[in-house]
Amino acid sequence: MSVAPPEQRIWWNEPIEKVELTWIVVAFLWGMFMFFFMIAWHFIGQQNLNNEAYRIAPSAYETKVEQFVQKTKVREEKGVPVVRPAPGSDVYLLGRLWQWWPILELEQGQSYRFHISSLDWQHGFSLQPININLSVHPGYEHVITLQPTQAGQFGIVCNEFCGIGHHTMTGKVYVVQKKAEGGQLRLAQEVKQ
Ligand SMILES: [Cu+2]
């Protein structure tokens, strides 16, 4: 490599070396391959979620979630409501400084319309340990069709740095099995044992 200027001032009219041309073609084809694989991963990688997004004012979304919680609340855990929406219905979750609210209790094998938005900054919804991730933006209501396939207790963390309390921004999702013989829904913890 030279730090001196090229010998020919009009260097770009020189013919391209064969090896260099080969590498340009290889890099170009690889770039194209990777570009189209972004689309391919959507179908074969099971990485990208099919979601819809609608514009909504944060305050309007907050009202929606509060109404949803009023209708579906079954109990509280440390002051946070736990909701158990009807199978097949709409489920709402909100992210704000610094919590995911409310706690959801869903039924295994049922399909839900899962709505999520933020009331303040951008947050990162990350469902653990199965690692489903989604960026959550204020002003946009994201809707995903979701079907829990596995019973248990799942944690939600925020994976988008959102300030001093970021590391405390957690939430919870319970997935319970269908009504047992006794007519009672069994809690995820019991099912796990
Ligand atoms: Cu956050």
PDB file of C-alpha atoms and ligand atoms in Angstrom:
ATOM      1  CA  MET A   1       0.000   0.000   0.000  1.00  0.00           C
ATOM      2  CA  SER A   2       1.284   3.404  -0.875  1.00  0.00           C
ATOM      3  CA  VAL A   3       0.852   6.661   0.950  1.00  0.00           C
ATOM      4  CA  ALA A   4       2.132   8.587  -2.055  1.00  0.00           C
ATOM      5  CA  PRO A   5      -0.315   9.831  -4.712  1.00  0.00           C
ATOM      6  CA  PRO A   6      -0.714   7.605  -7.806  1.00  0.00           C
ATOM      7  CA  GLU A   7       1.882   8.019 -10.557  1.00  0.00           C
ATOM      8  CA  GLN A   8      -0.772   8.765 -13.130  1.00  0.00           C
ATOM      9  CA  ARG A   9      -2.804  11.723 -11.991  1.00  0.00           C
ATOM     10  CA  ILE A  10      -5.808  10.477 -13.991  1.00  0.00           C
ATOM     11  CA  TRP A  11      -5.609   7.062 -12.360  1.00  0.00           C
ATOM     12  CA  TRP A  12      -9.220   6.082 -12.892  1.00  0.00           C
ATOM     13  CA  ASN A  13      -8.750   5.596 -16.602  1.00  0.00           C
ATOM     14  CA  GLU A  14      -6.189   2.836 -16.025  1.00  0.00           C
ATOM     15  CA  PRO A  15      -7.504  -0.673 -16.794  1.00  0.00           C
ATOM     16  CA  ILE A  16      -8.605  -2.612 -13.699  1.00  0.00           C
ATOM     17  CA  GLU A  17      -6.369  -5.476 -12.639  1.00  0.00           C
ATOM     18  CA  LYS A  18      -8.036  -8.862 -13.277  1.00  0.00           C
ATOM     19  CA  VAL A  19      -7.705 -10.011  -9.648  1.00  0.00           C
ATOM     20  CA  GLU A  20      -9.258  -6.780  -8.393  1.00  0.00           C
ATOM     21  CA  LEU A  21     -12.125  -7.104 -10.838  1.00  0.00           C
ATOM     22  CA  THR A  22     -12.720 -10.674  -9.707  1.00  0.00           C
ATOM     23  CA  TRP A  23     -12.942  -9.557  -6.077  1.00  0.00           C
ATOM     24  CA  ILE A  24     -15.311  -6.721  -6.960  1.00  0.00           C
ATOM     25  CA  VAL A  25     -17.610  -9.226  -8.689  1.00  0.00           C
ATOM     26  CA  VAL A  26     -17.368 -11.714  -5.775  1.00  0.00           C
ATOM     27  CA  ALA A  27     -18.143  -8.994  -3.189  1.00  0.00           C
ATOM     28  CA  PHE A  28     -21.053  -7.701  -5.285  1.00  0.00           C
ATOM     29  CA  LEU A  29     -22.594 -11.160  -5.720  1.00  0.00           C
ATOM     30  CA  TRP A  30     -22.166 -11.924  -1.996  1.00  0.00           C
ATOM     31  CA  GLY A  31     -23.818  -8.614  -1.133  1.00  0.00           C
ATOM     32  CA  MET A  32     -26.772  -9.460  -3.371  1.00  0.00           C
ATOM     33  CA  PHE A  33     -27.024 -12.951  -1.870  1.00  0.00           C
ATOM     34  CA  MET A  34     -27.094 -11.541   1.669  1.00  0.00           C
ATOM     35  CA  PHE A  35     -29.639  -8.920   0.666  1.00  0.00           C
ATOM     36  CA  PHE A  36     -32.108 -11.490  -0.639  1.00  0.00           C
ATOM     37  CA  PHE A  37     -31.471 -13.715   2.357  1.00  0.00           C
ATOM     38  CA  MET A  38     -32.949 -11.007   4.580  1.00  0.00           C
ATOM     39  CA  ILE A  39     -36.231 -11.858   2.875  1.00  0.00           C
ATOM     40  CA  ALA A  40     -35.555 -15.592   2.916  1.00  0.00           C
ATOM     41  CA  TRP A  41     -34.930 -15.577   6.685  1.00  0.00           C
ATOM     42  CA  HIS A  42     -38.399 -14.246   7.160  1.00  0.00           C
ATOM     43  CA  PHE A  43     -39.760 -17.563   5.886  1.00  0.00           C
ATOM     44  CA  ILE A  44     -37.129 -20.134   6.847  1.00  0.00           C
ATOM     45  CA  GLY A  45     -35.478 -18.557   9.885  1.00  0.00           C
ATOM     46  CA  GLN A  46     -38.568 -17.961  12.052  1.00  0.00           C
ATOM     47  CA  GLN A  47     -36.873 -14.785  13.240  1.00  0.00           C
ATOM     48  CA  ASN A  48     -39.014 -11.953  12.029  1.00  0.00           C
ATOM     49  CA  LEU A  49     -42.471 -11.485  13.454  1.00  0.00           C
ATOM     50  CA  ASN A  50     -45.378 -10.726  11.199  1.00  0.00           C
ATOM     51  CA  ASN A  51     -46.785  -7.629  12.785  1.00  0.00           C
ATOM     52  CA  GLU A  52     -49.127  -4.821  12.032  1.00  0.00           C
ATOM     53  CA  ALA A  53     -48.663  -1.321  13.404  1.00  0.00           C
ATOM     54  CA  TYR A  54     -51.160   1.496  13.849  1.00  0.00           C
ATOM     55  CA  ARG A  55     -50.662   5.088  14.906  1.00  0.00           C
ATOM     56  CA  ILE A  56     -52.109   5.886  18.321  1.00  0.00           C
ATOM     57  CA  ALA A  57     -51.568   8.639  20.879  1.00  0.00           C
ATOM     58  CA  PRO A  58     -49.837   7.260  24.005  1.00  0.00           C
ATOM     59  CA  SER A  59     -52.644   8.569  26.227  1.00  0.00           C
ATOM     60  CA  ALA A  60     -55.268   6.811  24.070  1.00  0.00           C
ATOM     61  CA  TYR A  61     -53.318   3.566  24.301  1.00  0.00           C
ATOM     62  CA  GLU A  62     -53.059   3.944  28.072  1.00  0.00           C
ATOM     63  CA  THR A  63     -56.849   4.303  28.310  1.00  0.00           C
ATOM     64  CA  LYS A  64     -57.326   1.154  26.196  1.00  0.00           C
ATOM     65  CA  VAL A  65     -54.998  -0.889  28.398  1.00  0.00           C
ATOM     66  CA  GLU A  66     -56.621   0.397  31.586  1.00  0.00           C
ATOM     67  CA  GLN A  67     -60.074  -0.577  30.304  1.00  0.00           C
ATOM     68  CA  PHE A  68     -58.729  -3.983  29.294  1.00  0.00           C
ATOM     69  CA  VAL A  69     -57.258  -4.507  32.785  1.00  0.00           C
ATOM     70  CA  GLN A  70     -60.521  -3.492  34.468  1.00  0.00           C
ATOM     71  CA  LYS A  71     -62.408  -6.094  32.431  1.00  0.00           C
ATOM     72  CA  THR A  72     -59.988  -9.009  32.706  1.00  0.00           C
ATOM     73  CA  LYS A  73     -58.189  -8.657  36.040  1.00  0.00           C
ATOM     74  CA  VAL A  74     -58.217 -11.815  38.171  1.00  0.00           C
ATOM     75  CA  ARG A  75     -55.775 -10.938  40.955  1.00  0.00           C
ATOM     76  CA  GLU A  76     -52.784  -8.816  41.875  1.00  0.00           C
ATOM     77  CA  GLU A  77     -49.129  -9.555  42.444  1.00  0.00           C
ATOM     78  CA  LYS A  78     -47.284  -6.916  44.471  1.00  0.00           C
ATOM     79  CA  GLY A  79     -49.716  -4.274  43.293  1.00  0.00           C
ATOM     80  CA  VAL A  80     -49.472  -5.272  39.620  1.00  0.00           C
ATOM     81  CA  PRO A  81     -52.721  -6.598  38.143  1.00  0.00           C
ATOM     82  CA  VAL A  82     -52.741 -10.075  36.626  1.00  0.00           C
ATOM     83  CA  VAL A  83     -55.166 -10.378  33.714  1.00  0.00           C
ATOM     84  CA  ARG A  84     -56.679 -13.465  32.183  1.00  0.00           C
ATOM     85  CA  PRO A  85     -58.287 -12.515  28.887  1.00  0.00           C
ATOM     86  CA  ALA A  86     -60.641 -14.894  27.080  1.00  0.00           C
ATOM     87  CA  PRO A  87     -58.944 -17.233  24.612  1.00  0.00           C
ATOM     88  CA  GLY A  88     -58.926 -15.753  21.129  1.00  0.00           C
ATOM     89  CA  SER A  89     -59.410 -12.199  22.357  1.00  0.00           C
ATOM     90  CA  ASP A  90     -57.272  -9.066  22.254  1.00  0.00           C
ATOM     91  CA  VAL A  91     -54.523  -8.756  24.817  1.00  0.00           C
ATOM     92  CA  TYR A  92     -52.876  -5.447  25.723  1.00  0.00           C
ATOM     93  CA  LEU A  93     -49.481  -4.773  27.208  1.00  0.00           C
ATOM     94  CA  LEU A  94     -47.807  -1.439  27.756  1.00  0.00           C
ATOM     95  CA  GLY A  95     -44.223  -0.470  28.362  1.00  0.00           C
ATOM     96  CA  ARG A  96     -43.298   2.634  30.342  1.00  0.00           C
ATOM     97  CA  LEU A  97     -40.555   3.904  32.632  1.00  0.00           C
ATOM     98  CA  TRP A  98     -39.898   1.310  34.079  1.00  0.00           C
ATOM     99  CA  GLN A  99     -42.312  -1.566  33.837  1.00  0.00           C
ATOM    100  CA  TRP A 100     -44.269  -3.864  31.548  1.00  0.00           C
ATOM    101  CA  TRP A 101     -47.885  -3.696  32.608  1.00  0.00           C
ATOM    102  CA  PRO A 102     -50.036  -5.718  33.383  1.00  0.00           C
ATOM    103  CA  ILE A 103     -49.015  -9.360  34.024  1.00  0.00           C
ATOM    104  CA  LEU A 104     -50.611 -11.637  31.433  1.00  0.00           C
ATOM    105  CA  GLU A 105     -52.040 -15.070  31.981  1.00  0.00           C
ATOM    106  CA  LEU A 106     -52.708 -16.867  28.707  1.00  0.00           C
ATOM    107  CA  GLU A 107     -53.918 -20.320  27.824  1.00  0.00           C
ATOM    108  CA  GLN A 108     -51.639 -22.745  26.069  1.00  0.00           C
ATOM    109  CA  GLY A 109     -52.622 -23.583  22.494  1.00  0.00           C
ATOM    110  CA  GLN A 110     -54.984 -20.611  22.141  1.00  0.00           C
ATOM    111  CA  SER A 111     -54.448 -17.765  19.722  1.00  0.00           C
ATOM    112  CA  TYR A 112     -54.479 -14.129  20.863  1.00  0.00           C
ATOM    113  CA  ARG A 113     -54.218 -10.718  19.226  1.00  0.00           C
ATOM    114  CA  PHE A 114     -51.354  -9.260  21.197  1.00  0.00           C
ATOM    115  CA  HIS A 115     -51.157  -5.432  21.274  1.00  0.00           C
ATOM    116  CA  ILE A 116     -48.123  -3.588  22.554  1.00  0.00           C
ATOM    117  CA  SER A 117     -47.004   0.038  22.731  1.00  0.00           C
ATOM    118  CA  SER A 118     -44.956   2.435  24.826  1.00  0.00           C
ATOM    119  CA  LEU A 119     -46.173   5.447  26.756  1.00  0.00           C
ATOM    120  CA  ASP A 120     -42.881   7.330  26.818  1.00  0.00           C
ATOM    121  CA  TRP A 121     -39.575   6.249  25.218  1.00  0.00           C
ATOM    122  CA  GLN A 122     -38.611   3.479  22.908  1.00  0.00           C
ATOM    123  CA  HIS A 123     -38.409   0.167  24.764  1.00  0.00           C
ATOM    124  CA  GLY A 124     -37.364  -3.310  23.730  1.00  0.00           C
ATOM    125  CA  PHE A 125     -39.806  -6.124  24.432  1.00  0.00           C
ATOM    126  CA  SER A 126     -37.839  -9.309  25.021  1.00  0.00           C
ATOM    127  CA  LEU A 127     -39.628 -12.474  26.086  1.00  0.00           C
ATOM    128  CA  GLN A 128     -37.359 -14.830  28.025  1.00  0.00           C
ATOM    129  CA  PRO A 129     -36.146 -17.532  27.921  1.00  0.00           C
ATOM    130  CA  ILE A 130     -37.572 -18.139  24.447  1.00  0.00           C
ATOM    131  CA  ASN A 131     -36.084 -14.924  23.079  1.00  0.00           C
ATOM    132  CA  ILE A 132     -38.844 -13.213  21.130  1.00  0.00           C
ATOM    133  CA  ASN A 133     -37.841  -9.592  20.570  1.00  0.00           C
ATOM    134  CA  LEU A 134     -39.660  -6.535  19.354  1.00  0.00           C
ATOM    135  CA  SER A 135     -38.943  -2.814  19.346  1.00  0.00           C
ATOM    136  CA  VAL A 136     -41.733  -0.893  21.033  1.00  0.00           C
ATOM    137  CA  HIS A 137     -42.297   2.708  20.011  1.00  0.00           C
ATOM    138  CA  PRO A 138     -44.485   5.370  21.571  1.00  0.00           C
ATOM    139  CA  GLY A 139     -47.201   6.463  19.164  1.00  0.00           C
ATOM    140  CA  TYR A 140     -47.431   3.067  17.467  1.00  0.00           C
ATOM    141  CA  GLU A 141     -49.612   0.160  18.457  1.00  0.00           C
ATOM    142  CA  HIS A 142     -48.019  -3.081  17.309  1.00  0.00           C
ATOM    143  CA  VAL A 143     -50.302  -6.070  16.886  1.00  0.00           C
ATOM    144  CA  ILE A 144     -49.087  -9.645  16.652  1.00  0.00           C
ATOM    145  CA  THR A 145     -51.025 -12.874  16.444  1.00  0.00           C
ATOM    146  CA  LEU A 146     -49.595 -14.971  19.199  1.00  0.00           C
ATOM    147  CA  GLN A 147     -50.130 -18.592  20.189  1.00  0.00           C
ATOM    148  CA  PRO A 148     -48.359 -19.827  23.318  1.00  0.00           C
ATOM    149  CA  THR A 149     -47.187 -23.372  22.651  1.00  0.00           C
ATOM    150  CA  GLN A 150     -45.586 -24.107  25.982  1.00  0.00           C
ATOM    151  CA  ALA A 151     -46.913 -23.739  29.521  1.00  0.00           C
ATOM    152  CA  GLY A 152     -44.837 -22.051  32.166  1.00  0.00           C
ATOM    153  CA  GLN A 153     -43.725 -18.719  33.485  1.00  0.00           C
ATOM    154  CA  PHE A 154     -41.989 -16.333  31.137  1.00  0.00           C
ATOM    155  CA  GLY A 155     -40.158 -13.141  31.913  1.00  0.00           C
ATOM    156  CA  ILE A 156     -40.177  -9.915  29.933  1.00  0.00           C
ATOM    157  CA  VAL A 157     -37.153  -7.651  30.035  1.00  0.00           C
ATOM    158  CA  CYS A 158     -36.436  -4.377  28.303  1.00  0.00           C
ATOM    159  CA  ASN A 159     -33.513  -4.725  25.910  1.00  0.00           C
ATOM    160  CA  GLU A 160     -33.462  -1.129  24.673  1.00  0.00           C
ATOM    161  CA  PHE A 161     -31.626   1.141  27.077  1.00  0.00           C
ATOM    162  CA  CYS A 162     -34.231   3.556  28.460  1.00  0.00           C
ATOM    163  CA  GLY A 163     -32.651   5.370  31.377  1.00  0.00           C
ATOM    164  CA  ILE A 164     -31.541   4.932  34.957  1.00  0.00           C
ATOM    165  CA  GLY A 165     -34.173   2.290  35.818  1.00  0.00           C
ATOM    166  CA  HIS A 166     -33.746   0.281  32.599  1.00  0.00           C
ATOM    167  CA  HIS A 167     -32.432  -2.835  34.368  1.00  0.00           C
ATOM    168  CA  THR A 168     -35.515  -2.932  36.616  1.00  0.00           C
ATOM    169  CA  MET A 169     -37.958  -2.868  33.702  1.00  0.00           C
ATOM    170  CA  THR A 170     -39.347  -6.381  33.829  1.00  0.00           C
ATOM    171  CA  GLY A 171     -42.688  -8.081  33.362  1.00  0.00           C
ATOM    172  CA  LYS A 172     -44.256 -11.506  33.439  1.00  0.00           C
ATOM    173  CA  VAL A 173     -46.363 -13.822  31.307  1.00  0.00           C
ATOM    174  CA  TYR A 174     -47.970 -16.992  32.608  1.00  0.00           C
ATOM    175  CA  VAL A 175     -49.022 -19.660  30.179  1.00  0.00           C
ATOM    176  CA  VAL A 176     -51.461 -22.064  31.772  1.00  0.00           C
ATOM    177  CA  GLN A 177     -52.928 -25.295  30.486  1.00  0.00           C
ATOM    178  CA  LYS A 178     -56.548 -25.733  29.515  1.00  0.00           C
ATOM    179  CA  LYS A 179     -59.178 -26.153  32.170  1.00  0.00           C
ATOM    180  CA  ALA A 180     -58.410 -29.252  34.189  1.00  0.00           C
ATOM    181  CA  GLU A 181     -61.084 -31.845  35.051  1.00  0.00           C
ATOM    182  CA  GLY A 182     -62.005 -30.029  38.221  1.00  0.00           C
ATOM    183  CA  GLY A 183     -62.960 -26.974  36.202  1.00  0.00           C
ATOM    184  CA  GLN A 184     -60.124 -24.949  37.698  1.00  0.00           C
ATOM    185  CA  LEU A 185     -57.336 -23.434  35.674  1.00  0.00           C
ATOM    186  CA  ARG A 186     -54.088 -24.738  37.000  1.00  0.00           C
ATOM    187  CA  LEU A 187     -51.292 -22.289  37.463  1.00  0.00           C
ATOM    188  CA  ALA A 188     -48.158 -22.579  35.419  1.00  0.00           C
ATOM    189  CA  GLN A 189     -45.950 -23.282  38.437  1.00  0.00           C
ATOM    190  CA  GLU A 190     -48.050 -26.276  39.414  1.00  0.00           C
ATOM    191  CA  VAL A 191     -48.039 -27.610  35.877  1.00  0.00           C
ATOM    192  CA  LYS A 192     -44.253 -27.378  35.659  1.00  0.00           C
ATOM    193  CA  GLN A 193     -43.603 -29.735  38.571  1.00  0.00           C
TER     194      GLN A 193
HETATM  195 CU    CU B   1     -37.310   0.196  28.625  1.00  0.00          CU
END
